[in-house]
Amino acid sequence: MKFKVKNLDLLNFHENIGCQKGCPVGTNAWKYISLINLGKYTEAFRIAREPNPFASICGRICTHPCEVNCRKGDFGNPISIKALKRLAEEHSKDTEPYLKQRIKYKEKIAVIGGGPSGLTAAYYLQKRGYQVTVFESTSTLGGMLWLGVPEYRLPREIIQKDIEFILSTGMDVRLNTPLNSNYTLEDIKKEGFETIFIAVGTQKGKELNVEGKDFDGVFNGIDFLLNVNKGYQVKVGSKVIVVGGGNVALDVARTVLRQNTNNNNSSVSEEAQAAVDAARTALRLGAKEVHIMCVESRGEMPATGWEIQEAEKEGIIIHNSCSLKKIIGEKGKVLGIETLSVKSVFDANGVFNPILIPKTENILYCDTVIMAVGQKPELDFLNSDSNIKLNLNGTIKINEEHYQTTESNVFAGGDVAFGPRNVIQAVADGKKAADSIHLMLSEKRGEKEEILPVKTIKAVCHQQFEFKPNYHKIKRQDASTLSLDRRIGISEVEQCFTIEQGIAESNRCLRCQIYTVFNSDTCILCGGCVDICPTSCLSIVDFDQVENVELKKTFISINSNKFENKQKLCSILKDDTQCIQCGQCFRRCPVNAISMESFEFI
Ligand SMILES: Cc1cc2nc3c(=O)[nH]c(=O)nc-3n(C[C@H](O)[C@H](O)[C@H](O)COP(=O)(O)OP(=O)(O)OC[C@H]3O[C@@H](n4cnc5c(N)ncnc54)[C@H](O)[C@@H]3O)c2cc1C
């Protein structure tokens, strides 16, 4: 048997820290988890906020790619990293605003769009010493966080908290200032903004071109959420069907349930509250119906599993593998939808290409249809003769490494460049675009500056070993949710961890930043470490079985004197994917040839 091995370098150590590798902004999640474990919430939250000015928001609604990459997932369930971030945020005493930055550079930079991507770019540019002006079309900053995400998932004071922190760097903000065909990018350039970052998101809901789409009672999903979030009264009927299977469709469906209860609640006295609550609970138990239909099967739905479960708990009925054939109606009003069953959604190359099953028509009756089938950008502020090129789907074409559009002084990022994605990606885009803008301007000023820290790996290494007995046996903690009868209006559904839950969960962390380092000069190849390893990640093999030639040369040169009398040379191999950092090998070693060292990458 042959073993393929690789020489370890800093990159390998870094790759092993799954949470940091998975996070688009490289958050040192393991570090704030360790601090939470010590009860140091303020320090923990500062670590979370260092690479991400939207850290409070991410503690609530992040799609948490860190958890998908968490190595603990290979041994059961990943760490509840998002919930731990929220715990740190809620217990942090860090109320000090960020100090206003000194302006070092004379170039004026415009950011178009005050969503997560635009504000992140503005924040990091401002921190570098540029004066940034944010142009925002609405009366509030936050973009889809405010306009799209419902309040029962993201309380508005949390958005406010992150935005105040961002604004404390001293950027100029022009609210209610949309760029459009009357106030274009060229107009902004004439005002002296020579460098521009476009981050206007995808604000327009797509429409399906089906028969009946203009009947009364047919809404666009994004417009519906925008109106509810802006506080307008939106009247929907008693049986609603939401078309679409992503998170937006789920947000629409769950908002409809709350909207119905809101409509009934226009002038409720305090005495009547209990009766209204009871009536609402009865409504939620079946008097009013909300359905979601989507072409995808359950496993293919582009919404997170947790959101689907919560929607179903709230009484929403999901119809999978259905395609909308037409909307049926009478006298201009919706009566229902006609569907066809779906055989498959994606082709062999994974491209969206639904195959429908003929003669499987089915009618679902309803009085409201809400279409949540995707979003696209609105870019009427680009002149028809603009040098800025678009992709086929209407997003802005950029160089994905530098975020530069086809016009060199204009950059773009977030949803307007990549299509609808998520907050942490939008933040990462804003941050990387800020670095690229600074690099371009530094070069123009004739300054040489080493930047783009996103790709730099600087390791700080120190010996440190902490071991929580039986930590690998502790069960994953999940945040509790509000009971169904209290899910009314804007009440937040997901709750914060208790301190005890936080400690238990942080004890589960594998501490992937800690590495076992072997000293081949001291090692006597006794095999004690191999015997004690609980996951069998260590093995001693004949040297001939090792396939990496380069490593063999190094190894032989180090060990040939020591083992020259032995017939066979041996090698200790470690399978990093199986290591749980328990430290048993380190404690067992009779000659201290193993140390546990912690690497921090910045
Ligand atoms: C209903 C819904 C639920 C979501 N849920 C989640 C979730 O749970 N987790 C998650 O991570 N992501 C979620 N997302 C996605 C997330 O909100 C977006 O990916 C993110 O906000 C994109 O950031 P952005 O800055 O690129 O664009 P946006 O957030 O869209 O911000 C764009 C900003 O530009 C402004 N603007 C637009 N046009 C102009 C103009 N012409 N002139 C000036 N200003 C303009 C807009 O008013 C807005 O403020 C959700 C999105 C929606 C719609």
XYZ file of C-alpha atoms and ligand atoms in Angstrom:
655
model
C 0.000 0.000 0.000
C 1.247 3.478 -0.909
C 0.469 6.687 0.968
C 0.256 10.013 -0.815
C 1.634 12.638 1.542
C 2.333 16.327 1.260
C 4.826 18.608 2.897
C 3.012 20.847 5.302
C 3.318 24.570 4.930
C 1.384 27.554 6.260
C -1.185 27.204 3.512
C -2.064 23.693 4.697
C -2.445 24.881 8.273
C -4.669 27.708 7.071
C -6.789 25.409 4.894
C -7.445 23.236 7.922
C -9.291 26.057 9.715
C -12.606 25.362 7.998
C -14.628 28.217 9.507
C -12.137 30.872 8.435
C -11.621 29.303 5.035
C -15.377 29.121 4.414
C -16.089 32.733 5.374
C -15.912 35.076 2.355
C -14.312 37.756 4.575
C -12.060 35.259 6.414
C -13.530 35.806 9.900
C -11.431 34.219 12.658
C -14.534 32.459 14.020
C -12.502 29.973 16.098
C -10.966 32.953 17.913
C -14.204 34.570 18.971
C -15.526 31.129 19.936
C -12.511 30.707 22.289
C -13.186 34.159 23.770
C -16.879 33.380 24.298
C -15.754 30.273 26.137
C -13.859 32.537 28.535
C -16.850 34.890 28.907
C -15.021 37.670 27.003
C -17.939 38.811 24.865
C -16.728 42.317 24.042
C -13.374 41.033 22.781
C -15.176 38.241 20.911
C -17.478 40.679 19.133
C -14.538 42.900 18.177
C -12.897 39.892 16.487
C -16.137 39.206 14.590
C -16.420 42.843 13.524
C -12.799 43.282 12.456
C -13.292 41.898 8.914
C -17.024 42.630 8.725
C -18.781 45.875 9.742
C -22.131 44.022 9.436
C -21.233 41.536 12.187
C -24.396 42.170 14.267
C -26.572 41.484 11.253
C -24.586 38.379 10.369
C -25.230 37.048 13.887
C -28.928 36.973 12.893
C -29.292 36.187 9.189
C -25.932 35.124 7.781
C -26.105 32.118 5.476
C -23.096 30.922 7.559
C -20.823 29.235 5.006
C -18.420 28.912 7.980
C -20.710 26.210 9.413
C -20.803 24.321 6.120
C -16.975 24.225 6.219
C -16.641 23.600 9.965
C -14.566 20.420 10.458
C -16.721 19.430 13.410
C -19.366 18.640 10.767
C -17.188 15.727 9.624
C -17.564 14.219 13.100
C -21.288 14.925 13.584
C -22.799 18.395 13.580
C -20.908 21.634 12.885
C -20.555 24.309 15.547
C -23.500 26.779 15.725
C -21.186 29.628 14.734
C -23.898 32.113 13.737
C -25.705 31.704 17.060
C -22.410 32.183 18.953
C -21.732 35.387 17.032
C -25.142 36.683 18.082
C -24.423 35.762 21.715
C -21.182 37.769 21.589
C -23.015 40.711 20.026
C -25.824 40.705 22.592
C -23.434 40.553 25.563
C -20.767 42.843 24.163
C -20.311 46.101 26.040
C -18.665 47.727 23.056
C -20.774 50.836 22.618
C -17.909 53.150 21.716
C -18.368 54.415 18.167
C -15.504 54.137 15.743
C -13.509 57.349 15.679
C -13.873 59.596 12.667
C -11.001 59.029 10.272
C -8.512 61.650 9.177
C -8.828 62.316 5.456
C -5.431 61.651 3.852
C -6.229 61.611 0.147
C -7.773 64.231 -2.097
C -9.607 61.910 -4.528
C -13.402 62.013 -4.181
C -15.060 58.598 -4.278
C -18.772 57.999 -4.937
C -20.576 54.860 -3.830
C -23.935 54.309 -5.535
C -26.245 52.293 -3.267
C -26.274 52.152 0.535
C -26.753 48.389 0.956
C -24.241 45.986 2.593
C -21.851 46.036 -0.352
C -21.808 49.818 -0.887
C -21.540 50.635 2.829
C -18.747 48.090 3.357
C -16.720 49.590 0.510
C -17.372 53.097 1.870
C -16.364 51.997 5.406
C -13.005 50.489 4.384
C -12.162 53.360 1.995
C -13.027 55.873 4.691
C -10.796 53.943 7.134
C -7.937 54.191 4.638
C -8.326 57.979 4.563
C -10.595 58.745 1.593
C -13.648 60.976 1.680
C -16.535 58.877 0.413
C -20.038 60.004 -0.575
C -22.845 57.441 -0.600
C -25.787 58.059 -2.958
C -28.884 56.176 -1.782
C -32.215 56.265 -3.575
C -34.419 55.589 -0.533
C -34.734 57.358 2.807
C -32.850 54.575 4.705
C -29.500 52.837 4.500
C -29.193 49.051 4.595
C -30.553 48.010 1.199
C -32.358 44.679 1.139
C -31.647 44.203 4.836
C -34.201 46.895 5.453
C -36.328 46.655 2.339
C -36.462 42.875 1.846
C -35.661 40.879 4.989
C -38.721 40.800 7.284
C -38.437 42.332 10.721
C -39.335 39.089 12.527
C -35.988 37.742 11.274
C -33.944 40.918 11.602
C -34.938 43.571 14.146
C -34.437 47.074 12.790
C -32.365 48.236 15.773
C -29.747 45.646 14.795
C -29.477 47.170 11.304
C -29.303 50.592 12.931
C -26.492 49.467 15.241
C -24.197 48.311 12.416
C -25.012 51.327 10.263
C -24.225 53.793 13.068
C -20.875 52.069 13.546
C -20.157 52.331 9.805
C -21.261 55.984 9.603
C -19.034 56.973 12.517
C -16.073 56.842 10.113
C -17.386 60.139 8.722
C -18.662 59.365 5.230
C -21.127 61.717 3.520
C -24.529 60.252 2.817
C -27.091 61.590 0.353
C -30.398 59.874 1.063
C -33.379 60.119 -1.319
C -30.881 60.628 -4.148
C -31.497 57.997 -6.817
C -29.329 57.854 -9.862
C -31.596 57.530 -12.874
C -32.009 58.704 -16.459
C -32.165 62.327 -15.205
C -29.200 62.060 -12.850
C -26.701 59.724 -14.454
C -23.231 58.407 -13.764
C -21.884 61.091 -16.127
C -23.517 63.796 -13.959
C -21.750 62.392 -10.892
C -18.406 62.442 -12.667
C -18.969 66.123 -13.516
C -19.351 66.771 -9.769
C -15.731 65.656 -9.379
C -16.220 61.987 -8.415
C -13.637 60.348 -10.605
C -13.805 56.951 -8.935
C -17.171 55.244 -8.498
C -18.331 51.988 -6.884
C -21.748 50.792 -8.091
C -23.621 48.622 -5.572
C -27.289 49.123 -6.381
C -28.281 45.472 -5.862
C -31.087 43.726 -7.714
C -34.122 45.721 -6.747
C -36.561 44.631 -9.429
C -38.651 41.468 -9.063
C -38.669 39.295 -12.183
C -41.997 38.411 -13.775
C -43.127 35.129 -15.279
C -44.707 35.659 -18.654
C -47.758 33.437 -18.039
C -51.405 33.806 -18.971
C -53.346 35.657 -16.265
C -50.367 37.538 -14.766
C -52.290 40.850 -14.952
C -55.348 39.702 -12.965
C -56.195 41.635 -9.798
C -54.719 39.754 -6.867
C -51.360 38.975 -8.549
C -48.426 40.603 -6.717
C -44.703 40.723 -7.318
C -42.852 39.183 -4.322
C -40.169 41.853 -3.974
C -42.664 44.715 -4.327
C -44.861 43.023 -1.726
C -42.000 42.776 0.826
C -40.753 46.280 0.052
C -44.215 47.692 0.715
C -44.719 45.744 3.950
C -41.231 46.711 5.189
C -41.841 50.358 4.370
C -44.913 50.134 6.587
C -47.602 50.342 3.910
C -50.838 48.402 4.429
C -50.895 45.541 1.934
C -54.188 43.684 1.668
C -53.963 40.064 0.632
C -56.813 37.567 0.375
C -57.546 34.613 2.606
C -55.898 31.921 0.468
C -52.507 32.892 -0.910
C -50.172 30.984 -3.219
C -46.550 32.082 -3.426
C -44.742 30.948 -6.583
C -40.999 30.289 -6.108
C -38.809 28.167 -3.885
C -35.999 30.332 -2.545
C -35.616 32.270 0.692
C -37.454 35.240 -0.816
C -40.498 33.046 -1.486
C -40.373 31.835 2.116
C -40.049 35.387 3.418
C -43.038 36.354 1.302
C -45.098 33.413 2.532
C -44.256 33.969 6.195
C -44.887 37.702 5.861
C -48.325 37.015 4.377
C -49.302 35.114 7.523
C -48.268 38.080 9.650
C -49.789 40.578 7.229
C -53.191 38.981 7.581
C -52.992 39.276 11.335
C -51.772 42.878 11.040
C -54.723 43.782 8.850
C -57.097 42.578 11.540
C -55.264 44.569 14.147
C -55.705 48.124 13.004
C -57.273 49.471 16.217
C -57.041 46.906 18.976
C -57.467 47.969 22.586
C -55.253 46.376 25.228
C -58.226 44.476 26.689
C -58.974 42.986 23.320
C -55.376 41.844 22.826
C -55.788 38.393 24.354
C -58.903 37.758 22.294
C -57.184 38.912 19.129
C -54.152 36.733 19.927
C -56.414 33.738 20.436
C -58.251 34.527 17.201
C -54.933 34.843 15.363
C -53.763 31.534 16.734
C -56.965 29.988 15.432
C -56.323 31.600 12.055
C -52.816 30.205 11.997
C -54.176 26.778 12.740
C -56.079 26.658 9.485
C -58.688 29.361 8.886
C -56.374 31.214 6.493
C -54.087 29.345 4.113
C -50.695 30.130 2.627
C -49.111 27.802 0.074
C -45.758 27.807 -1.702
C -45.353 26.063 -5.031
C -42.025 25.542 -6.730
C -40.498 23.520 -9.547
C -37.780 22.084 -7.326
C -38.107 18.900 -5.293
C -37.694 19.318 -1.531
C -33.955 18.585 -1.645
C -33.394 21.003 -4.531
C -35.168 24.013 -3.014
C -32.797 26.994 -2.966
C -33.974 27.999 0.503
C -32.203 27.025 3.727
C -33.537 23.910 5.461
C -34.123 25.807 8.684
C -36.335 28.402 6.956
C -38.367 25.650 5.274
C -38.921 23.896 8.600
C -39.961 27.121 10.320
C -42.358 27.991 7.471
C -43.987 24.573 7.744
C -44.233 24.891 11.517
C -46.149 28.119 10.947
C -48.666 26.237 8.802
C -47.400 27.038 5.329
C -48.074 24.236 2.844
C -45.311 23.493 0.339
C -45.999 21.940 -3.083
C -42.782 20.666 -4.641
C -42.078 19.648 -8.267
C -44.913 21.824 -9.680
C -44.666 24.297 -12.528
C -47.038 27.221 -13.041
C -48.922 26.733 -16.344
C -51.293 29.705 -16.049
C -53.203 31.853 -13.613
C -56.945 31.393 -13.925
C -59.495 34.066 -13.112
C -62.914 35.547 -13.640
C -63.936 39.146 -14.321
C -60.317 40.256 -14.036
C -59.766 38.653 -10.589
C -57.630 35.674 -9.618
C -59.447 32.378 -8.980
C -56.503 30.014 -8.815
C -53.505 28.585 -10.638
C -53.089 25.679 -13.018
C -49.945 23.612 -12.541
C -48.062 20.823 -14.286
C -45.904 18.232 -12.533
C -42.139 18.462 -12.993
C -40.033 15.431 -13.899
C -36.614 17.046 -13.414
C -35.294 20.559 -12.855
C -31.633 20.432 -13.855
C -30.008 18.816 -16.882
C -26.966 16.543 -16.789
C -24.662 19.604 -16.607
C -26.536 21.016 -13.621
C -28.150 23.767 -15.730
C -31.684 24.873 -14.758
C -33.823 23.250 -17.469
C -37.135 21.894 -16.071
C -38.792 18.977 -17.882
C -42.576 18.977 -17.378
C -44.859 15.930 -17.435
C -47.680 16.428 -19.986
C -51.313 15.832 -18.973
C -50.686 16.312 -15.258
C -52.670 19.574 -15.023
C -53.938 20.385 -11.555
C -55.828 23.402 -10.240
C -55.152 25.052 -6.870
C -57.788 27.627 -5.920
C -56.760 30.896 -4.265
C -57.562 34.613 -4.257
C -53.969 35.947 -4.214
C -50.866 34.910 -6.162
C -47.456 36.272 -5.207
C -44.630 35.733 -7.687
C -41.225 35.437 -6.006
C -39.279 34.108 -8.961
C -36.075 36.138 -8.913
C -34.674 39.649 -9.078
C -32.718 41.770 -11.535
C -30.903 45.113 -11.443
C -32.347 48.421 -12.634
C -29.598 50.417 -14.353
C -31.305 53.304 -16.133
C -28.583 55.663 -14.847
C -26.119 54.182 -17.328
C -26.258 56.143 -20.597
C -26.923 54.090 -23.703
C -23.433 54.986 -24.939
C -21.849 54.000 -21.594
C -18.636 52.004 -21.719
C -19.920 49.840 -18.885
C -20.884 46.461 -20.315
C -23.563 44.176 -18.929
C -23.802 40.387 -18.701
C -26.610 38.545 -20.491
C -28.675 38.403 -17.284
C -28.515 42.204 -16.902
C -25.868 42.314 -14.150
C -22.782 44.537 -14.530
C -19.765 42.844 -16.105
C -16.695 43.051 -13.858
C -13.240 41.587 -13.511
C -14.047 39.264 -10.601
C -10.635 39.687 -9.013
C -10.468 43.487 -9.028
C -14.182 44.402 -9.292
C -13.377 46.797 -12.111
C -16.093 47.260 -14.742
C -15.269 47.723 -18.414
C -14.616 51.388 -17.565
C -11.413 51.629 -15.539
C -12.482 54.174 -12.885
C -15.805 52.490 -12.244
C -16.082 49.427 -10.000
C -19.114 47.298 -9.116
C -19.900 44.572 -6.578
C -22.611 42.866 -4.557
C -25.834 41.630 -6.143
C -25.665 44.075 -9.075
C -22.535 42.292 -10.307
C -23.188 38.700 -9.225
C -27.001 38.485 -9.155
C -28.940 37.863 -5.930
C -26.653 36.263 -3.364
C -26.321 36.999 0.347
C -25.075 39.528 2.875
C -21.661 38.068 3.646
C -20.785 37.829 -0.060
C -21.936 41.429 -0.578
C -19.730 42.517 2.354
C -16.746 40.592 0.940
C -17.269 42.250 -2.457
C -17.365 45.719 -0.881
C -14.201 45.028 1.077
C -12.239 43.645 -1.868
C -13.454 46.449 -4.156
C -12.230 49.016 -1.579
C -8.786 47.364 -1.663
C -8.733 47.443 -5.475
C -9.802 51.088 -5.607
C -7.062 51.998 -3.140
C -4.506 50.025 -5.154
C -5.518 51.797 -8.377
C -5.421 55.257 -6.786
C -2.108 54.543 -5.004
C -0.565 53.563 -8.326
C -1.915 56.733 -9.941
C -0.352 58.783 -7.152
C 2.914 56.971 -7.817
C 2.864 55.337 -4.366
C 3.829 51.739 -3.917
C 1.793 50.107 -1.260
C 1.488 46.461 -0.371
C -2.210 45.826 -0.081
C -4.877 43.238 -0.890
C -4.603 41.692 2.592
C -7.395 39.299 1.722
C -4.907 37.028 -0.008
C -2.031 37.505 2.408
C -1.424 34.809 4.988
C 0.549 36.058 7.942
C 0.754 33.485 10.671
C 1.343 34.201 14.327
C 2.406 30.984 15.991
C 2.543 30.247 19.698
C 2.439 27.190 21.907
C -0.817 26.953 23.704
C -2.942 24.012 24.489
C -6.366 23.937 25.968
C -8.333 20.759 26.292
C -11.931 20.399 27.372
C -12.496 16.826 28.549
C -15.072 14.918 26.482
C -15.755 17.960 24.335
C -16.340 15.728 21.337
C -19.301 14.080 23.080
C -21.251 17.319 23.743
C -24.367 17.699 21.563
C -24.814 20.694 19.242
C -26.857 23.479 20.780
C -29.469 25.124 18.600
C -31.063 28.484 19.269
C -34.622 28.193 20.537
C -37.494 29.708 18.591
C -40.581 31.628 19.622
C -43.623 29.446 20.256
C -46.048 29.418 17.341
C -48.795 31.265 19.174
C -46.433 34.198 19.804
C -45.259 34.531 16.180
C -47.262 37.609 15.458
C -46.288 40.665 13.454
C -42.630 41.534 13.899
C -41.832 39.390 16.975
C -38.400 37.909 16.416
C -38.687 34.162 15.847
C -35.117 32.975 16.506
C -33.870 33.552 20.046
C -30.385 34.163 21.427
C -28.362 31.396 23.085
C -28.274 31.436 26.852
C -24.829 31.882 28.430
C -24.884 28.161 29.351
C -25.656 27.185 25.760
C -22.826 29.431 24.576
C -20.328 27.782 26.904
C -21.494 24.274 25.958
C -21.345 25.056 22.245
C -17.955 26.753 22.410
C -16.630 23.713 24.306
C -17.466 21.599 21.236
C -15.105 23.549 18.977
C -12.212 21.444 17.629
C -9.803 24.421 17.821
C -8.574 23.724 14.283
C -6.019 26.515 14.607
C -4.032 24.216 16.935
C -1.628 21.916 15.194
C 0.359 18.898 16.339
C 3.972 19.580 15.418
C 6.354 16.598 15.369
C 10.071 16.947 16.019
C 11.770 14.174 14.041
C 15.115 14.782 15.787
C 13.668 13.824 19.165
C 11.171 11.156 18.085
C 12.162 7.575 18.974
C 9.363 6.052 16.874
C 7.966 4.232 19.931
C 4.415 4.332 18.507
C 2.809 5.581 21.743
C 1.051 8.426 19.924
C -0.302 6.031 17.295
C -1.698 3.675 19.938
C -3.489 6.359 21.914
C -4.988 8.375 19.033
C -8.812 7.975 19.364
C -9.493 8.608 15.671
C -6.547 6.594 14.297
C -5.291 9.620 12.427
C -1.651 8.668 13.098
C 0.185 5.718 11.613
C 3.749 4.474 11.334
C 4.539 3.119 7.880
C 7.599 1.836 6.053
C 9.370 4.660 4.382
C 9.057 2.909 0.988
C 5.306 3.318 1.209
C 5.527 7.113 1.190
C 4.930 8.564 -2.260
C 6.231 12.107 -1.943
C 9.802 12.070 -3.237
C 10.647 15.521 -2.011
C 9.563 14.651 1.497
C 11.579 11.421 1.416
C 14.754 13.292 0.598
C 14.268 15.711 3.444
C 13.341 12.968 5.831
C 16.287 10.758 4.967
C 18.747 13.581 5.275
C 17.432 14.365 8.722
C 17.210 10.806 9.959
C 19.778 8.754 8.106
C 22.395 8.999 10.862
C 19.975 8.144 13.602
C 18.504 5.124 11.869
C 21.448 3.953 9.807
C 21.687 0.656 11.666
C 18.043 -0.182 11.184
C 17.064 -2.270 8.235
C 14.054 -0.179 7.384
C 13.274 3.484 7.783
C 9.872 4.400 9.112
C 7.722 7.455 8.867
C 4.878 8.816 11.007
C 1.968 9.980 8.871
C -0.931 12.093 10.047
C -4.343 12.310 8.382
C -5.375 15.868 9.199
C -8.962 15.280 8.190
C -9.331 12.888 11.142
C -7.488 14.857 13.835
C -9.744 16.203 16.585
C -6.965 18.160 18.308
C -7.511 16.169 21.528
C -3.811 16.319 22.460
C -3.599 12.701 23.655
C -0.530 12.104 21.425
C 1.175 15.164 22.870
C 0.582 14.011 26.429
C 1.610 10.403 25.756
C 4.950 11.192 24.024
C 7.780 10.122 26.408
C 10.422 12.344 24.792
C 8.398 15.539 24.198
C 8.738 15.185 20.455
C 5.198 16.473 19.912
C 3.970 19.969 20.657
C 0.564 21.581 20.181
C 0.993 24.933 18.504
C -1.608 27.520 17.694
C -1.487 29.397 14.375
C -3.381 32.584 13.792
C -3.817 33.804 10.228
C -4.549 37.434 9.479
C -36.503 38.963 0.890
C -35.046 38.783 1.004
C -34.527 38.023 2.035
C -33.148 37.852 2.152
N -32.655 37.119 3.204
C -31.323 36.988 3.360
C -30.786 36.264 4.477
O -31.515 35.759 5.301
N -29.428 36.168 4.582
C -28.587 36.731 3.677
O -27.365 36.626 3.843
N -29.061 37.414 2.605
C -30.403 37.551 2.428
N -30.895 38.238 1.349
C -29.949 38.747 0.338
C -29.257 40.037 0.773
O -30.171 40.927 1.346
C -28.581 40.666 -0.437
O -27.753 39.709 -1.055
C -27.717 41.863 -0.049
O -28.500 42.828 0.603
C -27.081 42.475 -1.304
O -26.383 43.620 -0.958
P -26.084 44.773 -2.030
O -25.437 45.854 -1.279
O -25.422 44.186 -3.198
O -27.535 45.241 -2.564
P -28.824 45.771 -1.812
O -28.926 45.244 -0.441
O -29.956 45.474 -2.732
O -28.596 47.332 -1.697
C -28.661 48.157 -2.826
C -28.926 49.583 -2.377
O -28.842 50.432 -3.502
C -29.932 51.339 -3.500
N -30.196 51.718 -4.897
C -30.757 50.953 -5.853
N -30.798 51.628 -7.013
C -30.249 52.831 -6.776
C -30.001 53.973 -7.577
N -30.352 53.984 -8.865
N -29.442 55.073 -7.015
C -29.079 55.063 -5.692
N -29.293 54.001 -4.891
C -29.856 52.899 -5.427
C -31.060 50.545 -2.881
O -32.080 51.386 -2.378
C -30.314 49.800 -1.789
O -30.222 50.550 -0.615
C -32.272 38.430 1.207
C -32.795 39.199 0.159
C -34.160 39.370 0.043
C -34.699 40.182 -1.090
